[in-house]
Short mmCIF file of C-alpha atoms in Angstrom, two decimals:
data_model
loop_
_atom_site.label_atom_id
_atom_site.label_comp_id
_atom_site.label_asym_id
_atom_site.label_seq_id
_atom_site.Cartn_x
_atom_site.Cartn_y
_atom_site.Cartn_z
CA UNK A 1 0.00 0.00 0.00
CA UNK A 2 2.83 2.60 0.86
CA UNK A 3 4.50 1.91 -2.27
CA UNK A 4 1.13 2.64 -4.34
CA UNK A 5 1.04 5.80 -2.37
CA UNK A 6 4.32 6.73 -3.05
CA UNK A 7 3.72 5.74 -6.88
CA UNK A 8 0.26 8.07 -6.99
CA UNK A 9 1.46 10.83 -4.85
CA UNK A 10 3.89 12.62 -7.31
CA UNK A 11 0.90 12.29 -10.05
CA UNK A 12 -1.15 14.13 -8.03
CA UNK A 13 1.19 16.54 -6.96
CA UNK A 14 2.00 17.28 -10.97
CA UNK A 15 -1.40 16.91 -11.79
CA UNK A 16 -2.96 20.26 -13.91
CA UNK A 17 -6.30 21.71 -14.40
CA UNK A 18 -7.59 24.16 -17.34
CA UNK A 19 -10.10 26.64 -15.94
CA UNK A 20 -11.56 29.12 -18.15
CA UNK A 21 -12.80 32.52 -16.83
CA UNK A 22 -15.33 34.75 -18.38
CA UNK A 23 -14.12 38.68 -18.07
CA UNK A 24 -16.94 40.30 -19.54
CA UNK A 25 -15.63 43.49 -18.31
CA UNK A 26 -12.36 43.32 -20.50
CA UNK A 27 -12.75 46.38 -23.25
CA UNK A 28 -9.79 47.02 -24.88
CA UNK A 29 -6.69 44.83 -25.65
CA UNK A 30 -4.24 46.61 -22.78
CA UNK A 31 -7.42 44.79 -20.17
CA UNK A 32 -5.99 41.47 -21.56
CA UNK A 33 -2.39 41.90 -19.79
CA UNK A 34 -3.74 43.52 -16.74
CA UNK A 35 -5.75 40.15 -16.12
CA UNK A 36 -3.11 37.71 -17.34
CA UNK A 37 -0.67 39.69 -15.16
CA UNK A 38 -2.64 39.31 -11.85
CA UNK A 39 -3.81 35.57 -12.44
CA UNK A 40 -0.34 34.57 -13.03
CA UNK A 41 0.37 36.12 -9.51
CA UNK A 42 -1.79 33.40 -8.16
CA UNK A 43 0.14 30.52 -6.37
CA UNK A 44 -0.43 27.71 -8.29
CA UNK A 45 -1.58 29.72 -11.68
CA UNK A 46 1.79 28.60 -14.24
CA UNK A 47 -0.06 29.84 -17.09
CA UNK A 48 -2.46 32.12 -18.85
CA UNK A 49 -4.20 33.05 -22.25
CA UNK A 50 -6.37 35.80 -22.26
CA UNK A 51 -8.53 37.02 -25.13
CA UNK A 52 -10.28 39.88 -25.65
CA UNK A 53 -12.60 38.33 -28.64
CA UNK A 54 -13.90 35.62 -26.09
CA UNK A 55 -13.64 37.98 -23.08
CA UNK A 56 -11.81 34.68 -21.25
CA UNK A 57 -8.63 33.49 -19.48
CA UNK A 58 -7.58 30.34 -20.12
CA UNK A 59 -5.60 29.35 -17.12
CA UNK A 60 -3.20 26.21 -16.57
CA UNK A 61 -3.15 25.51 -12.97
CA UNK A 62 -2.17 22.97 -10.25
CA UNK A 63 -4.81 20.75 -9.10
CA UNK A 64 -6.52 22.90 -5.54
CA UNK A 65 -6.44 26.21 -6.87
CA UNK A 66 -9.38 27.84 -5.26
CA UNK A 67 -12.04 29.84 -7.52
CA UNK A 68 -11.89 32.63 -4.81
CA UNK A 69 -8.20 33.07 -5.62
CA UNK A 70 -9.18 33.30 -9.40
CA UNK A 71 -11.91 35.91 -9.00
CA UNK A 72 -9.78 37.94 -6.54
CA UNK A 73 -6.67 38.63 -8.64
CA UNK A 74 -9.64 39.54 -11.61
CA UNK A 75 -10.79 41.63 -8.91
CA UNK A 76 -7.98 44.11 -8.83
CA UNK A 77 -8.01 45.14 -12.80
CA UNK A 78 -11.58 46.74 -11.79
CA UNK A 79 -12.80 43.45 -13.44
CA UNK A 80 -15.54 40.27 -12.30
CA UNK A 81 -14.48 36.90 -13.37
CA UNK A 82 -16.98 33.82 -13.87
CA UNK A 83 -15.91 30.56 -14.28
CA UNK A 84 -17.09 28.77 -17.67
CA UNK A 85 -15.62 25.40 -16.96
CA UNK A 86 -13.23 24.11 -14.82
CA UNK A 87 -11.44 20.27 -16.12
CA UNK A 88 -8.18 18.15 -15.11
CA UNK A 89 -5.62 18.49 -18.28
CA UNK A 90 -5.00 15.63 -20.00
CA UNK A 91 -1.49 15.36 -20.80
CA UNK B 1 23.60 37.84 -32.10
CA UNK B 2 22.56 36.93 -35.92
CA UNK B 3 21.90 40.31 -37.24
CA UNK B 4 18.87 41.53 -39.53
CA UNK B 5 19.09 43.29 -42.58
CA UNK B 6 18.29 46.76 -42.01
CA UNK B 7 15.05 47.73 -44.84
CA UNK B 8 14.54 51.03 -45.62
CA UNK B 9 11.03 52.22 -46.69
CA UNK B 10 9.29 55.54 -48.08
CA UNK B 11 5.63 56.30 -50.01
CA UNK B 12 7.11 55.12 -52.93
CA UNK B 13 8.31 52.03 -51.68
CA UNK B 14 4.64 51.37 -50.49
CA UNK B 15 2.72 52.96 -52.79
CA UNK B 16 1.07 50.45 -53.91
CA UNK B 17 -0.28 48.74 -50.96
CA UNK B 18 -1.36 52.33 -49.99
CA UNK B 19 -4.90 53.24 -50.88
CA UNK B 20 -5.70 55.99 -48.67
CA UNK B 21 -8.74 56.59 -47.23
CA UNK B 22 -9.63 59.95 -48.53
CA UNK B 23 -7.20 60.90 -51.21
CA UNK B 24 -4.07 58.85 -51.99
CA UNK B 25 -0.83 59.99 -51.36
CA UNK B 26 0.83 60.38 -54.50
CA UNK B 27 -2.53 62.45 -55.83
CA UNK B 28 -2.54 64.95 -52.92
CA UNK B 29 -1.71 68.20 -53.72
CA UNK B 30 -0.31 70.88 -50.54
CA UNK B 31 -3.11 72.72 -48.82
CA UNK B 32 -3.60 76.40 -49.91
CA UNK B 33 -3.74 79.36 -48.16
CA UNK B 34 -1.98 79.79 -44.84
CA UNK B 35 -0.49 76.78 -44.16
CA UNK B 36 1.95 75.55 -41.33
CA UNK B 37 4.94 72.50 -41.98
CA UNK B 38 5.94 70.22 -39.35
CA UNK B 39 8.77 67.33 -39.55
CA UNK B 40 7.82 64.42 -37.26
CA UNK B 41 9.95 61.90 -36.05
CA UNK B 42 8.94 58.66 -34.56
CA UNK B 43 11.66 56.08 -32.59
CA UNK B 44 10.80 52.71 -31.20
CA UNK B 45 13.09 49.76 -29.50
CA UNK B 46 10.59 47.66 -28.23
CA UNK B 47 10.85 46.47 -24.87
CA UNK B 48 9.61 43.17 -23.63
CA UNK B 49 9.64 40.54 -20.57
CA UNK B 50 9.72 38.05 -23.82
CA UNK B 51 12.35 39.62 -26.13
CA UNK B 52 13.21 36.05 -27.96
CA UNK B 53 9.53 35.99 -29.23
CA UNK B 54 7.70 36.99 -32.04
CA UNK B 55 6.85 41.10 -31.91
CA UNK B 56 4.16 42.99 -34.36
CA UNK B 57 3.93 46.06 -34.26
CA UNK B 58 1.33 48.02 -35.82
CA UNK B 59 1.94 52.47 -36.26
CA UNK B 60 -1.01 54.49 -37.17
CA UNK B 61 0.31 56.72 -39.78
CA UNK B 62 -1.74 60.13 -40.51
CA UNK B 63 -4.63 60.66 -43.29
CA UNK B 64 -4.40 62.27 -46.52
CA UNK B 65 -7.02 65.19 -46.69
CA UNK B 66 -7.72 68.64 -48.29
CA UNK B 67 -6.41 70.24 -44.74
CA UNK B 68 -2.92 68.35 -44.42
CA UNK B 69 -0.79 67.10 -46.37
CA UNK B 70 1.78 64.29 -45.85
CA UNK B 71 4.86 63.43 -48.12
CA UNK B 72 8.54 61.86 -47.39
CA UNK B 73 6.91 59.26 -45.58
CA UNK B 74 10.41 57.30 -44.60
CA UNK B 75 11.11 54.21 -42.29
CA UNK B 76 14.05 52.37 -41.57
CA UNK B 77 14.01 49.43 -39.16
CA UNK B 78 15.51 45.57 -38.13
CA UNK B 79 12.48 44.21 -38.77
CA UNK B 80 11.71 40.94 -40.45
CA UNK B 81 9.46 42.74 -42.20
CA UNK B 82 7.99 45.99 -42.51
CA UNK B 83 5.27 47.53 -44.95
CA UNK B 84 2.83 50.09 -44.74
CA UNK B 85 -1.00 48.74 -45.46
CA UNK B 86 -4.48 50.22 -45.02
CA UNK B 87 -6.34 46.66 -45.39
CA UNK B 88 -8.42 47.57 -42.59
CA UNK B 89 -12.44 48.17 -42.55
CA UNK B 90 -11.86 51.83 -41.51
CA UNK B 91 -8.96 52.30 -43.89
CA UNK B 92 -6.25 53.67 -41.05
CA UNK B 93 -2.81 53.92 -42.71
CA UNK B 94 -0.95 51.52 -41.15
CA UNK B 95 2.87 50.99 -40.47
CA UNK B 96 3.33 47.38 -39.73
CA UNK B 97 6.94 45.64 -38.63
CA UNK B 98 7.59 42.49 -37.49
CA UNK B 99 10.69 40.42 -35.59
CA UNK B 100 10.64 37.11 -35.66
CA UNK B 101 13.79 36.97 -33.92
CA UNK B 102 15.44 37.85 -30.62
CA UNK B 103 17.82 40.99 -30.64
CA UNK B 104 17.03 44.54 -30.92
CA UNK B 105 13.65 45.81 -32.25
CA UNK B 106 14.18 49.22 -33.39
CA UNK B 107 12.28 51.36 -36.15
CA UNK B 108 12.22 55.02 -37.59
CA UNK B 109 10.06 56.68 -39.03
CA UNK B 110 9.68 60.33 -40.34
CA UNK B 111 7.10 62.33 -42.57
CA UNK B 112 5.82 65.78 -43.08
CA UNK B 113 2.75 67.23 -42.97
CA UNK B 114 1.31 70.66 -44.44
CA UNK B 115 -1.46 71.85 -42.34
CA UNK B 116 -4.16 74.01 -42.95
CA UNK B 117 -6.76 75.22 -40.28
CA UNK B 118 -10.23 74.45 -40.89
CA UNK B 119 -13.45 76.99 -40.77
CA UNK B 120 -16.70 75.87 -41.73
CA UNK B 121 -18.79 78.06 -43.53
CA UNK B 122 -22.65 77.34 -42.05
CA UNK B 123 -24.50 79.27 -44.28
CA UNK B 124 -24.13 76.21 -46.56
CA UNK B 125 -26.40 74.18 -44.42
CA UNK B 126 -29.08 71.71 -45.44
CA UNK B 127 -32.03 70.37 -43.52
CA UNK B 128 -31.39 67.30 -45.69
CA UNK B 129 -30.80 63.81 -43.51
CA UNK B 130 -30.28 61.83 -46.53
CA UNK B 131 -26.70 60.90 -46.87
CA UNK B 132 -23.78 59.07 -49.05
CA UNK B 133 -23.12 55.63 -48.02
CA UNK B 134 -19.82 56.50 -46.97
CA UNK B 135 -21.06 59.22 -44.51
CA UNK B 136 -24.25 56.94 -43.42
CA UNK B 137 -22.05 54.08 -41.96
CA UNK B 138 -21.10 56.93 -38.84
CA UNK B 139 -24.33 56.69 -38.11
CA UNK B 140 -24.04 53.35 -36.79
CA UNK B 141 -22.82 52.08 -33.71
CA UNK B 142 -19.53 50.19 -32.42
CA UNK B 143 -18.77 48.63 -29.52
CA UNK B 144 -17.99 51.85 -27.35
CA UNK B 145 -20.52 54.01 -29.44
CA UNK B 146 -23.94 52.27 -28.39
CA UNK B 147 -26.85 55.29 -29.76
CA UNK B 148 -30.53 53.60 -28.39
CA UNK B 149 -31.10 52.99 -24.67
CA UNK B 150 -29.81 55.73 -22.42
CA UNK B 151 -28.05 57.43 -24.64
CA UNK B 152 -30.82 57.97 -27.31
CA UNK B 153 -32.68 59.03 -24.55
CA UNK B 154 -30.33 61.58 -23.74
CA UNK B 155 -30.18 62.39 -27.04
CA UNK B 156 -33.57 63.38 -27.40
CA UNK B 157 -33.92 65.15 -24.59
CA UNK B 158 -30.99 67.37 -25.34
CA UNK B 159 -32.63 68.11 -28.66
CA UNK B 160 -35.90 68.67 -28.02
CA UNK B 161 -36.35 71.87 -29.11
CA UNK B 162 -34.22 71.09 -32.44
CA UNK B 163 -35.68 70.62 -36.22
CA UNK B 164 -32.88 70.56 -38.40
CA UNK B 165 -29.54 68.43 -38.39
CA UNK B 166 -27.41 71.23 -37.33
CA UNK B 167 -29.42 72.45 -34.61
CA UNK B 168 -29.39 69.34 -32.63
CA UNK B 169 -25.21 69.32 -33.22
CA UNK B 170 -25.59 72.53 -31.65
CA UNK B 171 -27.65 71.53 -28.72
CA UNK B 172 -25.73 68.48 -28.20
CA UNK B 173 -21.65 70.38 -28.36
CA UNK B 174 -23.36 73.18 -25.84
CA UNK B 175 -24.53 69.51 -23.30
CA UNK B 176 -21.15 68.07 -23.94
CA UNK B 177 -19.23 71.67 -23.66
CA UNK B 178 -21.42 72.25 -20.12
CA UNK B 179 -21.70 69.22 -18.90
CA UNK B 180 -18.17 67.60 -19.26
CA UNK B 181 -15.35 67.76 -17.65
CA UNK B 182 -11.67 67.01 -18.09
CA UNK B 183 -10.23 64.98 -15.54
CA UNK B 184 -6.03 64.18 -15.80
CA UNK B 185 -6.54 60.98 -13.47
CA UNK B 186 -7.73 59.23 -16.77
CA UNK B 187 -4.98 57.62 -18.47
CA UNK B 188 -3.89 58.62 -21.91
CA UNK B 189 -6.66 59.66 -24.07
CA UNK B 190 -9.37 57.33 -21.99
CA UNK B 191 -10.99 54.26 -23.10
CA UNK B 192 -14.03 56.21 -24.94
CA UNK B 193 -16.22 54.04 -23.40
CA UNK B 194 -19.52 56.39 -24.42
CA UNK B 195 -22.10 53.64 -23.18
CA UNK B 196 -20.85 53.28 -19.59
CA UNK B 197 -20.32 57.49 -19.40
CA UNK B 198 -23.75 58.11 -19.66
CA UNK B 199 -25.24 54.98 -18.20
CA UNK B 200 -22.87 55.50 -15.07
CA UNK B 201 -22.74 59.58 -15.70
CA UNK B 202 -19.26 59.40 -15.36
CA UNK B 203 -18.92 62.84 -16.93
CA UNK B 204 -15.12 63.33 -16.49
CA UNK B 205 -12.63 62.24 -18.70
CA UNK B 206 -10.28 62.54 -21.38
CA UNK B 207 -10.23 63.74 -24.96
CA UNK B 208 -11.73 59.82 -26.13
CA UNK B 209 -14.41 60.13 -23.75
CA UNK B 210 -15.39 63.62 -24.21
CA UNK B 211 -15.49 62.87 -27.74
CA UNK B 212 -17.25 59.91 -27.62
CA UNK B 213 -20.28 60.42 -25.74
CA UNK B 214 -20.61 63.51 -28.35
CA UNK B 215 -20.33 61.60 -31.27
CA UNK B 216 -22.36 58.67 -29.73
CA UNK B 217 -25.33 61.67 -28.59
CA UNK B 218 -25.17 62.99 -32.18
CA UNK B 219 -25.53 59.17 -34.34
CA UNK B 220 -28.33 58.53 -31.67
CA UNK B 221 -30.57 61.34 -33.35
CA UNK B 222 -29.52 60.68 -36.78
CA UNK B 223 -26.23 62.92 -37.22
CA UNK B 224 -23.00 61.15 -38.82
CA UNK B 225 -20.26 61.54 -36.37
CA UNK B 226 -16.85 60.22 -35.72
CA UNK B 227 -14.09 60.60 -33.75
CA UNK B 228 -10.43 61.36 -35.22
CA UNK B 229 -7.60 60.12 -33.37
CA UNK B 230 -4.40 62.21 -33.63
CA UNK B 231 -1.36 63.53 -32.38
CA UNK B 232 -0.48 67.07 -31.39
CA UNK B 233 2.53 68.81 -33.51
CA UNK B 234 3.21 72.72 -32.14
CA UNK B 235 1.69 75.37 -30.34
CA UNK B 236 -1.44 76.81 -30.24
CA UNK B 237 -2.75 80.32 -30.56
CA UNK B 238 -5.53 79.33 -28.04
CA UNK B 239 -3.59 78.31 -24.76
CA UNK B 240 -0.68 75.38 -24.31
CA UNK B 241 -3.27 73.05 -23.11
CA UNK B 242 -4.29 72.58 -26.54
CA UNK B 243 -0.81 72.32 -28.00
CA UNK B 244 2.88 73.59 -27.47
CA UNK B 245 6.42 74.01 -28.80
CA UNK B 246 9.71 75.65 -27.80
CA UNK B 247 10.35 78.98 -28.99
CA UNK B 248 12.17 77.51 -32.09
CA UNK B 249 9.04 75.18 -33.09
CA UNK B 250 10.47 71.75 -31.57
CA UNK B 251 8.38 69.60 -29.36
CA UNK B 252 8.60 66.34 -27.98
CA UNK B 253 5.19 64.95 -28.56
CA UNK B 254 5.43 61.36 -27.64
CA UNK B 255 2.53 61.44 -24.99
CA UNK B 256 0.46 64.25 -27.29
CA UNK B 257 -2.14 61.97 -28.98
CA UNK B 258 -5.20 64.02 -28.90
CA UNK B 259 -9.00 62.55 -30.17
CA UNK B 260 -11.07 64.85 -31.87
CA UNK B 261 -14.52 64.48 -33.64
CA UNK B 262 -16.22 65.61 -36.84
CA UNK B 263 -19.92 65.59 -37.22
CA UNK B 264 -21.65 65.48 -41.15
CA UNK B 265 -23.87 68.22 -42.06
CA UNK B 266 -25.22 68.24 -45.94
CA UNK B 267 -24.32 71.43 -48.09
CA UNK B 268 -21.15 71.48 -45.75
CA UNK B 269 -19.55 67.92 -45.51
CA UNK B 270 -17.63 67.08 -42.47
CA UNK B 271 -17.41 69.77 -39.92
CA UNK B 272 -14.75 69.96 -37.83
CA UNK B 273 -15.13 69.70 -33.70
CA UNK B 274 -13.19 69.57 -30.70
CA UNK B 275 -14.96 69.76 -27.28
CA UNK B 276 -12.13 67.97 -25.15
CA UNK B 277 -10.48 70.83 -25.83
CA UNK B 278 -12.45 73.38 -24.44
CA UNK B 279 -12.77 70.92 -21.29
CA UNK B 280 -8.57 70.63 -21.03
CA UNK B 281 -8.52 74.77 -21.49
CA UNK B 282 -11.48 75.13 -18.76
CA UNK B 283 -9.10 72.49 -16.37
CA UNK B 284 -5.50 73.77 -17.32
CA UNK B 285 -6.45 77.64 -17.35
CA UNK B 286 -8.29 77.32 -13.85
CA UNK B 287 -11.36 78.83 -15.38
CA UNK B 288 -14.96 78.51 -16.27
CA UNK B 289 -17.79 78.57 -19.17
CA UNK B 290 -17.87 82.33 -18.65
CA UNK B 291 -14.30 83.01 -19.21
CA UNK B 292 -13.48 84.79 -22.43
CA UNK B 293 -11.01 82.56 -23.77
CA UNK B 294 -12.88 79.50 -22.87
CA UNK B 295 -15.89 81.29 -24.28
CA UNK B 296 -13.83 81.96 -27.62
CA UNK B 297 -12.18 78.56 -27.66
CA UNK B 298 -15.98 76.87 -27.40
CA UNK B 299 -17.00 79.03 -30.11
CA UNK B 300 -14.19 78.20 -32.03
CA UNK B 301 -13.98 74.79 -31.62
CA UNK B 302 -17.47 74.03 -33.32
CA UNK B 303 -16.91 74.06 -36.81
CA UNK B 304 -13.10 75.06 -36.59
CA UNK B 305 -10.00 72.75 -35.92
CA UNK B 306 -6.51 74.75 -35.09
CA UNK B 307 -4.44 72.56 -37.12
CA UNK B 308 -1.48 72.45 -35.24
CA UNK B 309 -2.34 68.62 -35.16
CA UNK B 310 -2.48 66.26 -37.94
CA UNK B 311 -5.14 63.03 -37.73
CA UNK B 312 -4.26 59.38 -38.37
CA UNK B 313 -7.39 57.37 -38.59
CA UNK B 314 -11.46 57.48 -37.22
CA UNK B 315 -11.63 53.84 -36.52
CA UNK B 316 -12.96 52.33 -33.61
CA UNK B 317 -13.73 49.17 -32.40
CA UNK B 318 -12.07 47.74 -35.34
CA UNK B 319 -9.43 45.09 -36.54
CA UNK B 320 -5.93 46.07 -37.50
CA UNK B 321 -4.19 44.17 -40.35
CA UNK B 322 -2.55 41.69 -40.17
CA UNK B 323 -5.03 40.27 -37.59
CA UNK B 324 -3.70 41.23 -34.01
CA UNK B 325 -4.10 38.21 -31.40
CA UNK B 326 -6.45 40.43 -29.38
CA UNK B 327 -9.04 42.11 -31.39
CA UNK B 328 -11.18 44.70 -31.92
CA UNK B 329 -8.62 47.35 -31.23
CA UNK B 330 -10.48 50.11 -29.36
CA UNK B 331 -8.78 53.00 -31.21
CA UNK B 332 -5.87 53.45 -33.35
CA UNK B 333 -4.15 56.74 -31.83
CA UNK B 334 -1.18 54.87 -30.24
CA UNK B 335 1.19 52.32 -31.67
CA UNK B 336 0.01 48.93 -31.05
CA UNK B 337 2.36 46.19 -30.16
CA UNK B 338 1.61 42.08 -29.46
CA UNK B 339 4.53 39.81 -28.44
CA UNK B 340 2.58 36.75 -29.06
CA UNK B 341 -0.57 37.35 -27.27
CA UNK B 342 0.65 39.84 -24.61
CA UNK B 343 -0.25 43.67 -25.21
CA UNK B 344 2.54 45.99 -24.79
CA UNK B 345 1.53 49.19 -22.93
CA UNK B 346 1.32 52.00 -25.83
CA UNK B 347 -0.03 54.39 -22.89
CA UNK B 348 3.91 54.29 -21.58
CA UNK B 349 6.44 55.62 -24.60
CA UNK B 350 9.17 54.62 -22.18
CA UNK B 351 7.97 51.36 -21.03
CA UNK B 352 6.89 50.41 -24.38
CA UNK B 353 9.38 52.26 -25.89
CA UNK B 354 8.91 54.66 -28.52
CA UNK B 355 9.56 58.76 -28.36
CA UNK B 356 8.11 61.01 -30.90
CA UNK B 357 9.55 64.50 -31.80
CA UNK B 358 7.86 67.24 -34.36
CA UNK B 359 9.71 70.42 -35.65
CA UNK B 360 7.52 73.13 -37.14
CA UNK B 361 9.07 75.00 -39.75
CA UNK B 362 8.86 78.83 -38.58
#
């Protein structure tokens, strides 16, 4: 049994998940930075797409990063953030 | 470092690919009459976190018209490649470069423009609404330029007591003129964002939003309008809020993009209007609507444009070409640069980095 642990535990560990974020406030290509600039401050976030034609972030993430997180770092461009789906990465 | 061939450029080298909005460069005559000549100067080496991947840039270069002139458009740069293209639905003039490289990402550019101010003679003045297509598509809206819900209603009730065309332009410059005001918190020009203005009544703001929520007022009631997105050259005879220079004509204009707006009257074509500017004289002069100058500037600025300024483009909400990552562009008043999908701040010339310079002939 400890050895199966010890097997699983760095999978979980590495495992990712791709959350997308609806930004409906994003007007104007400079928005697009200010969000991808403060979700990659989020621990955990190790990277992000943003695009102003879909008004969404596309965020690569370890597995446990909490939606509160997410929405707070939209928070401080003057932005809300909704999330459109949320999915483990499939490598 | 593998080095780049430097390319050199000028209008003739792009002639062809450049099919100017209003009249084409190589058929444009000088304007008559009294006329002022400015040399601008634009430098760029790009700065970014990512300087090994691929960097567009996209410069708005200014429009050919009967009151300025452009010629010796010239640009050298490192580039990959480099071209000058108005394949856009708003036909800006367009400088595009691109690196595909790491290394230095440096371009210059010069050109230089014959102004001539612009009076509008309103005796000409139709009743007529019925317009050319190419006037009627201002009438529509964009993105940041909504005209029904609160701002038709607006509209309306600003023009109430308004028959003709002109008339409700005049109704709606004297709201905008009154009710407006400038405020320098706003960063660069302002979003424009004339939908959220009045729906908020955020009232304060920057040449973009000043001139937005007038052009948005006037389409709302059925008045072609547009904004024109710009640059500032030299001083002005008004006050140096609305434009300045050393005593021998130079001036570094790198942060002097200015928006201003035309409106469409038939019998007199586009008229020239600027009510930012009497906002930034009201703010910068410490004085009011009663003033004399600021009541001369108003006056002035409604069918007159000081052209110690020289327009580029009067898209918004639009998409630049080659096709940015992030699109529509709002407006096209700054140099707009992607490396890969990330925006490079064009409301910092040193973070970004460019640094424009203009020298009037005296």
């Amino acid at each position: 049994m400890k050895k199966l642990i010890f097997l699983v535990l760095p999978l979980f560990l590495l495992a990712q998940e791709e959350i997308i974020i609806k930004i409906e406030g994003m007007h104007c290509p400079l928005c697009t930075t200010a969000v991808k600039k403060a979700l990659k401050n989020v621990e955990g976030v190790e990277k992000v797409k943003a695009l102003l034609e879909t008004k969404s972030a596309t965020i690569i993430a370890k597995e446990g990063v909490l939606d509160n997180d997410l929405f707070e770092a939209v928070k401080t461009t003057g932005y809300e953030g909704v999330i459109l789906s949320r999915q483990h990465k499939k490598d | 470092m593998k080095r780049r061939v430097f390319m050199q450029g000028c209008a003739a080298f792009g002639a062809s690919a450049v099919l100017l909005p209003r009249v084409s460069i190589l058929e444009a005559s000088e304007p008559k009459g009294e006329t002022r000549v400015f040399m601008v100067k634009n430098s760029y080496n790009l700065k970014s976190e990512n300087p090994k991947l691929v960097t567009k840039l996209w410069i708005p270069l200014p429009l050919q018209s009967e009151y300025q002139h452009i010629s010796d458009i010239k640009f050298s740069s490192n580039a990959s490649k480099a071209y000058i293209t108005d394949k856009n639905s708003y036909q800006a003039n367009t400088l595009y470069a691109q690196w595909d490289e790491g290394g230095d990402k440096v371009l210059e550019l010069s050109f230089r423009v014959t102004t001539k101010e612009r009076h509008t003679d309103f005796s000409k003045a139709t009743a007529s609404s019925t317009y050319p297509k190419a006037v009627a598509r201002f009438l529509k809206p964009t993105a940041h330029i909504p005209t029904t819900g609160k701002v038709k209603e607006l509209a309306l009730k600003i023009t109430q007591e308004a028959k003709i065309p002109l008339e409700k332009a005049k109704a709606i410059y004297g709201w905008v003129t009154e009710n407006m005001h400038r405020d320098d918190a706003v960063i660069g020009c302002g979003v424009g964002d004339a939908g959220k203005a009045i729906e908020q009544n955020i009232l304060g703001g920057k040449c973009t939003d000043i001139s937005s929520v007038f052009v948005a007022l006037l389409r709302s009631v059925g008045v072609p309008a547009r904004e024109i997105f710009g640059i500032r050259l030299g001083s002005s005879k008004f006050s140096k809020a609305c434009g300045s220079s050393d005593d021998a004509g130079f001036a570094k204009i790198s942060g002097a993009q200015h928006c201003r707006a035309e409106f469409y009257i038939v019998g007199c074509g586009w008229i020239p209007c600027d009510p930012a500017d009497v906002a930034k004289v009201i703010l910068s002069e410490k004085m009011t609507l009663k003033d004399p100058l600021v009541q001369k500037v108003r006056d002035y600025f409604f069918g007159n444009w000081e052209m110690n300024w020289v327009g580029f483009n009067d898209g918004r909400d639009f998409v630049l070409s080659p096709t940015p990552t992030q699109k529509p562009l709002n407006m096209f008043g700054y140099p707009y640069a992607e490396v890969e999908d990330e925006v490079l701040d064009y409301y910092s010339p040193a973070g970004f980095s460019y640094a424009y310079t203009s020298q009037e002939k005296l």
